[in-house]
Amino acid sequence: MNISIVEEKKNRLVFALPEENQTLPNILRSALWEDEDVKNAGYHVTHPLVGHPVFVLETKTKDPRKVIDSAIKGLVKDFEKLSGEARTALK
């Protein structure tokens, strides 16, 4: 996956996901909003046909990179649980 940092400040991180559709940013956005320190988490697509998602994360006090890392770890845990449950149910 290719990630391009557009802007980085103390409590703000803007990055582009040029090879992605809206699925991953939407899941990440939902996970980030579970963190109480998140002030703003969202993305926009630069063009509906040929554009790519540009993600904006603003935090109150925490380092945005650490907040994203924590959200991704939580998603991995959730997907591992889902995978195990699906395997059990589909036997």
mmCIF file with all atom_site columns, C-alpha atoms in Angstrom:
data_model
loop_
_atom_site.group_PDB
_atom_site.id
_atom_site.type_symbol
_atom_site.label_atom_id
_atom_site.label_alt_id
_atom_site.label_comp_id
_atom_site.label_asym_id
_atom_site.label_entity_id
_atom_site.label_seq_id
_atom_site.pdbx_PDB_ins_code
_atom_site.Cartn_x
_atom_site.Cartn_y
_atom_site.Cartn_z
_atom_site.occupancy
_atom_site.B_iso_or_equiv
_atom_site.pdbx_formal_charge
_atom_site.auth_seq_id
_atom_site.auth_comp_id
_atom_site.auth_asym_id
_atom_site.auth_atom_id
_atom_site.pdbx_PDB_model_num
ATOM 1  C CA . MET A 1 1  ? 0.000   0.000   0.000   1.00 0.00 ? 1  MET A CA 1
ATOM 2  C CA . ASN A 1 2  ? 1.259   3.414   -0.937  1.00 0.00 ? 2  ASN A CA 1
ATOM 3  C CA . ILE A 1 3  ? 0.720   6.228   1.602   1.00 0.00 ? 3  ILE A CA 1
ATOM 4  C CA . SER A 1 4  ? 1.725   9.792   0.881   1.00 0.00 ? 4  SER A CA 1
ATOM 5  C CA . ILE A 1 5  ? 1.972   12.350  3.709   1.00 0.00 ? 5  ILE A CA 1
ATOM 6  C CA . VAL A 1 6  ? 0.422   15.627  2.572   1.00 0.00 ? 6  VAL A CA 1
ATOM 7  C CA . GLU A 1 7  ? 0.682   17.583  5.823   1.00 0.00 ? 7  GLU A CA 1
ATOM 8  C CA . GLU A 1 8  ? 1.964   16.810  9.304   1.00 0.00 ? 8  GLU A CA 1
ATOM 9  C CA . LYS A 1 9  ? 1.696   19.032  12.365  1.00 0.00 ? 9  LYS A CA 1
ATOM 10 C CA . LYS A 1 10 ? 1.658   18.359  16.103  1.00 0.00 ? 10 LYS A CA 1
ATOM 11 C CA . ASN A 1 11 ? -1.995  17.293  16.277  1.00 0.00 ? 11 ASN A CA 1
ATOM 12 C CA . ARG A 1 12 ? -2.878  17.010  12.586  1.00 0.00 ? 12 ARG A CA 1
ATOM 13 C CA . LEU A 1 13 ? -1.994  14.484  9.914   1.00 0.00 ? 13 LEU A CA 1
ATOM 14 C CA . VAL A 1 14 ? -3.178  14.559  6.306   1.00 0.00 ? 14 VAL A CA 1
ATOM 15 C CA . PHE A 1 15 ? -2.255  11.669  4.043   1.00 0.00 ? 15 PHE A CA 1
ATOM 16 C CA . ALA A 1 16 ? -3.272  10.357  0.644   1.00 0.00 ? 16 ALA A CA 1
ATOM 17 C CA . LEU A 1 17 ? -4.018  6.750   -0.290  1.00 0.00 ? 17 LEU A CA 1
ATOM 18 C CA . PRO A 1 18 ? -3.519  6.877   -4.066  1.00 0.00 ? 18 PRO A CA 1
ATOM 19 C CA . GLU A 1 19 ? -4.076  3.172   -4.743  1.00 0.00 ? 19 GLU A CA 1
ATOM 20 C CA . GLU A 1 20 ? -7.161  2.714   -2.539  1.00 0.00 ? 20 GLU A CA 1
ATOM 21 C CA . ASN A 1 21 ? -10.896 3.002   -3.004  1.00 0.00 ? 21 ASN A CA 1
ATOM 22 C CA . GLN A 1 22 ? -13.161 4.205   -0.167  1.00 0.00 ? 22 GLN A CA 1
ATOM 23 C CA . THR A 1 23 ? -13.392 0.902   1.719   1.00 0.00 ? 23 THR A CA 1
ATOM 24 C CA . LEU A 1 24 ? -10.230 1.150   3.838   1.00 0.00 ? 24 LEU A CA 1
ATOM 25 C CA . PRO A 1 25 ? -10.547 4.860   4.686   1.00 0.00 ? 25 PRO A CA 1
ATOM 26 C CA . ASN A 1 26 ? -14.156 4.338   5.756   1.00 0.00 ? 26 ASN A CA 1
ATOM 27 C CA . ILE A 1 27 ? -13.229 1.480   8.101   1.00 0.00 ? 27 ILE A CA 1
ATOM 28 C CA . LEU A 1 28 ? -10.284 3.459   9.491   1.00 0.00 ? 28 LEU A CA 1
ATOM 29 C CA . ARG A 1 29 ? -12.452 6.527   10.030  1.00 0.00 ? 29 ARG A CA 1
ATOM 30 C CA . SER A 1 30 ? -14.950 4.509   12.044  1.00 0.00 ? 30 SER A CA 1
ATOM 31 C CA . ALA A 1 31 ? -12.204 2.981   14.197  1.00 0.00 ? 31 ALA A CA 1
ATOM 32 C CA . LEU A 1 32 ? -10.576 6.348   14.849  1.00 0.00 ? 32 LEU A CA 1
ATOM 33 C CA . TRP A 1 33 ? -13.800 7.873   16.135  1.00 0.00 ? 33 TRP A CA 1
ATOM 34 C CA . GLU A 1 34 ? -13.733 5.331   18.981  1.00 0.00 ? 34 GLU A CA 1
ATOM 35 C CA . ASP A 1 35 ? -10.740 7.192   20.454  1.00 0.00 ? 35 ASP A CA 1
ATOM 36 C CA . GLU A 1 36 ? -11.880 10.030  22.731  1.00 0.00 ? 36 GLU A CA 1
ATOM 37 C CA . ASP A 1 37 ? -8.814  12.093  21.800  1.00 0.00 ? 37 ASP A CA 1
ATOM 38 C CA . VAL A 1 38 ? -9.859  12.310  18.145  1.00 0.00 ? 38 VAL A CA 1
ATOM 39 C CA . LYS A 1 39 ? -11.101 15.776  17.274  1.00 0.00 ? 39 LYS A CA 1
ATOM 40 C CA . ASN A 1 40 ? -11.679 15.133  13.563  1.00 0.00 ? 40 ASN A CA 1
ATOM 41 C CA . ALA A 1 41 ? -11.309 12.030  11.406  1.00 0.00 ? 41 ALA A CA 1
ATOM 42 C CA . GLY A 1 42 ? -12.510 11.880  7.845   1.00 0.00 ? 42 GLY A CA 1
ATOM 43 C CA . TYR A 1 43 ? -11.553 11.696  4.223   1.00 0.00 ? 43 TYR A CA 1
ATOM 44 C CA . HIS A 1 44 ? -12.553 13.046  0.862   1.00 0.00 ? 44 HIS A CA 1
ATOM 45 C CA . VAL A 1 45 ? -12.019 11.751  -2.636  1.00 0.00 ? 45 VAL A CA 1
ATOM 46 C CA . THR A 1 46 ? -10.251 14.186  -4.929  1.00 0.00 ? 46 THR A CA 1
ATOM 47 C CA . HIS A 1 47 ? -12.359 13.186  -7.966  1.00 0.00 ? 47 HIS A CA 1
ATOM 48 C CA . PRO A 1 48 ? -15.282 10.739  -8.114  1.00 0.00 ? 48 PRO A CA 1
ATOM 49 C CA . LEU A 1 49 ? -13.977 8.836   -11.139 1.00 0.00 ? 49 LEU A CA 1
ATOM 50 C CA . VAL A 1 50 ? -10.200 9.020   -11.041 1.00 0.00 ? 50 VAL A CA 1
ATOM 51 C CA . GLY A 1 51 ? -9.446  10.464  -7.611  1.00 0.00 ? 51 GLY A CA 1
ATOM 52 C CA . HIS A 1 52 ? -8.051  8.911   -4.488  1.00 0.00 ? 52 HIS A CA 1
ATOM 53 C CA . PRO A 1 53 ? -8.893  9.279   -0.794  1.00 0.00 ? 53 PRO A CA 1
ATOM 54 C CA . VAL A 1 54 ? -7.185  12.007  1.207   1.00 0.00 ? 54 VAL A CA 1
ATOM 55 C CA . PHE A 1 55 ? -7.503  11.384  4.941   1.00 0.00 ? 55 PHE A CA 1
ATOM 56 C CA . VAL A 1 56 ? -7.482  14.072  7.638   1.00 0.00 ? 56 VAL A CA 1
ATOM 57 C CA . LEU A 1 57 ? -6.915  13.247  11.309  1.00 0.00 ? 57 LEU A CA 1
ATOM 58 C CA . GLU A 1 58 ? -6.863  15.842  14.072  1.00 0.00 ? 58 GLU A CA 1
ATOM 59 C CA . THR A 1 59 ? -6.345  14.972  17.729  1.00 0.00 ? 59 THR A CA 1
ATOM 60 C CA . LYS A 1 60 ? -6.727  16.931  20.946  1.00 0.00 ? 60 LYS A CA 1
ATOM 61 C CA . THR A 1 61 ? -3.420  15.967  22.594  1.00 0.00 ? 61 THR A CA 1
ATOM 62 C CA . LYS A 1 62 ? -2.086  12.649  21.254  1.00 0.00 ? 62 LYS A CA 1
ATOM 63 C CA . ASP A 1 63 ? 0.331   12.106  18.369  1.00 0.00 ? 63 ASP A CA 1
ATOM 64 C CA . PRO A 1 64 ? -1.835  11.361  15.293  1.00 0.00 ? 64 PRO A CA 1
ATOM 65 C CA . ARG A 1 65 ? 0.527   8.608   14.126  1.00 0.00 ? 65 ARG A CA 1
ATOM 66 C CA . LYS A 1 66 ? 0.141   6.785   17.447  1.00 0.00 ? 66 LYS A CA 1
ATOM 67 C CA . VAL A 1 67 ? -3.646  7.157   17.302  1.00 0.00 ? 67 VAL A CA 1
ATOM 68 C CA . ILE A 1 68 ? -3.726  5.630   13.795  1.00 0.00 ? 68 ILE A CA 1
ATOM 69 C CA . ASP A 1 69 ? -1.426  2.812   14.904  1.00 0.00 ? 69 ASP A CA 1
ATOM 70 C CA . SER A 1 70 ? -3.696  2.030   17.838  1.00 0.00 ? 70 SER A CA 1
ATOM 71 C CA . ALA A 1 71 ? -6.810  2.075   15.635  1.00 0.00 ? 71 ALA A CA 1
ATOM 72 C CA . ILE A 1 72 ? -5.193  -0.272  13.104  1.00 0.00 ? 72 ILE A CA 1
ATOM 73 C CA . LYS A 1 73 ? -4.151  -2.690  15.860  1.00 0.00 ? 73 LYS A CA 1
ATOM 74 C CA . GLY A 1 74 ? -7.742  -2.693  17.099  1.00 0.00 ? 74 GLY A CA 1
ATOM 75 C CA . LEU A 1 75 ? -9.026  -3.404  13.584  1.00 0.00 ? 75 LEU A CA 1
ATOM 76 C CA . VAL A 1 76 ? -6.581  -6.287  13.145  1.00 0.00 ? 76 VAL A CA 1
ATOM 77 C CA . LYS A 1 77 ? -7.805  -7.763  16.435  1.00 0.00 ? 77 LYS A CA 1
ATOM 78 C CA . ASP A 1 78 ? -11.441 -7.376  15.341  1.00 0.00 ? 78 ASP A CA 1
ATOM 79 C CA . PHE A 1 79 ? -10.787 -9.012  11.965  1.00 0.00 ? 79 PHE A CA 1
ATOM 80 C CA . GLU A 1 80 ? -8.900  -11.908 13.575  1.00 0.00 ? 80 GLU A CA 1
ATOM 81 C CA . LYS A 1 81 ? -11.873 -12.495 15.870  1.00 0.00 ? 81 LYS A CA 1
ATOM 82 C CA . LEU A 1 82 ? -14.280 -12.328 12.928  1.00 0.00 ? 82 LEU A CA 1
ATOM 83 C CA . SER A 1 83 ? -12.127 -14.755 10.944  1.00 0.00 ? 83 SER A CA 1
ATOM 84 C CA . GLY A 1 84 ? -12.112 -17.267 13.806  1.00 0.00 ? 84 GLY A CA 1
ATOM 85 C CA . GLU A 1 85 ? -15.854 -16.997 14.283  1.00 0.00 ? 85 GLU A CA 1
ATOM 86 C CA . ALA A 1 86 ? -16.473 -17.416 10.564  1.00 0.00 ? 86 ALA A CA 1
ATOM 87 C CA . ARG A 1 87 ? -14.263 -20.506 10.394  1.00 0.00 ? 87 ARG A CA 1
ATOM 88 C CA . THR A 1 88 ? -16.120 -22.055 13.313  1.00 0.00 ? 88 THR A CA 1
ATOM 89 C CA . ALA A 1 89 ? -19.536 -21.246 11.869  1.00 0.00 ? 89 ALA A CA 1
ATOM 90 C CA . LEU A 1 90 ? -18.681 -22.479 8.370   1.00 0.00 ? 90 LEU A CA 1
ATOM 91 C CA . LYS A 1 91 ? -17.317 -25.910 9.358   1.00 0.00 ? 91 LYS A CA 1
#
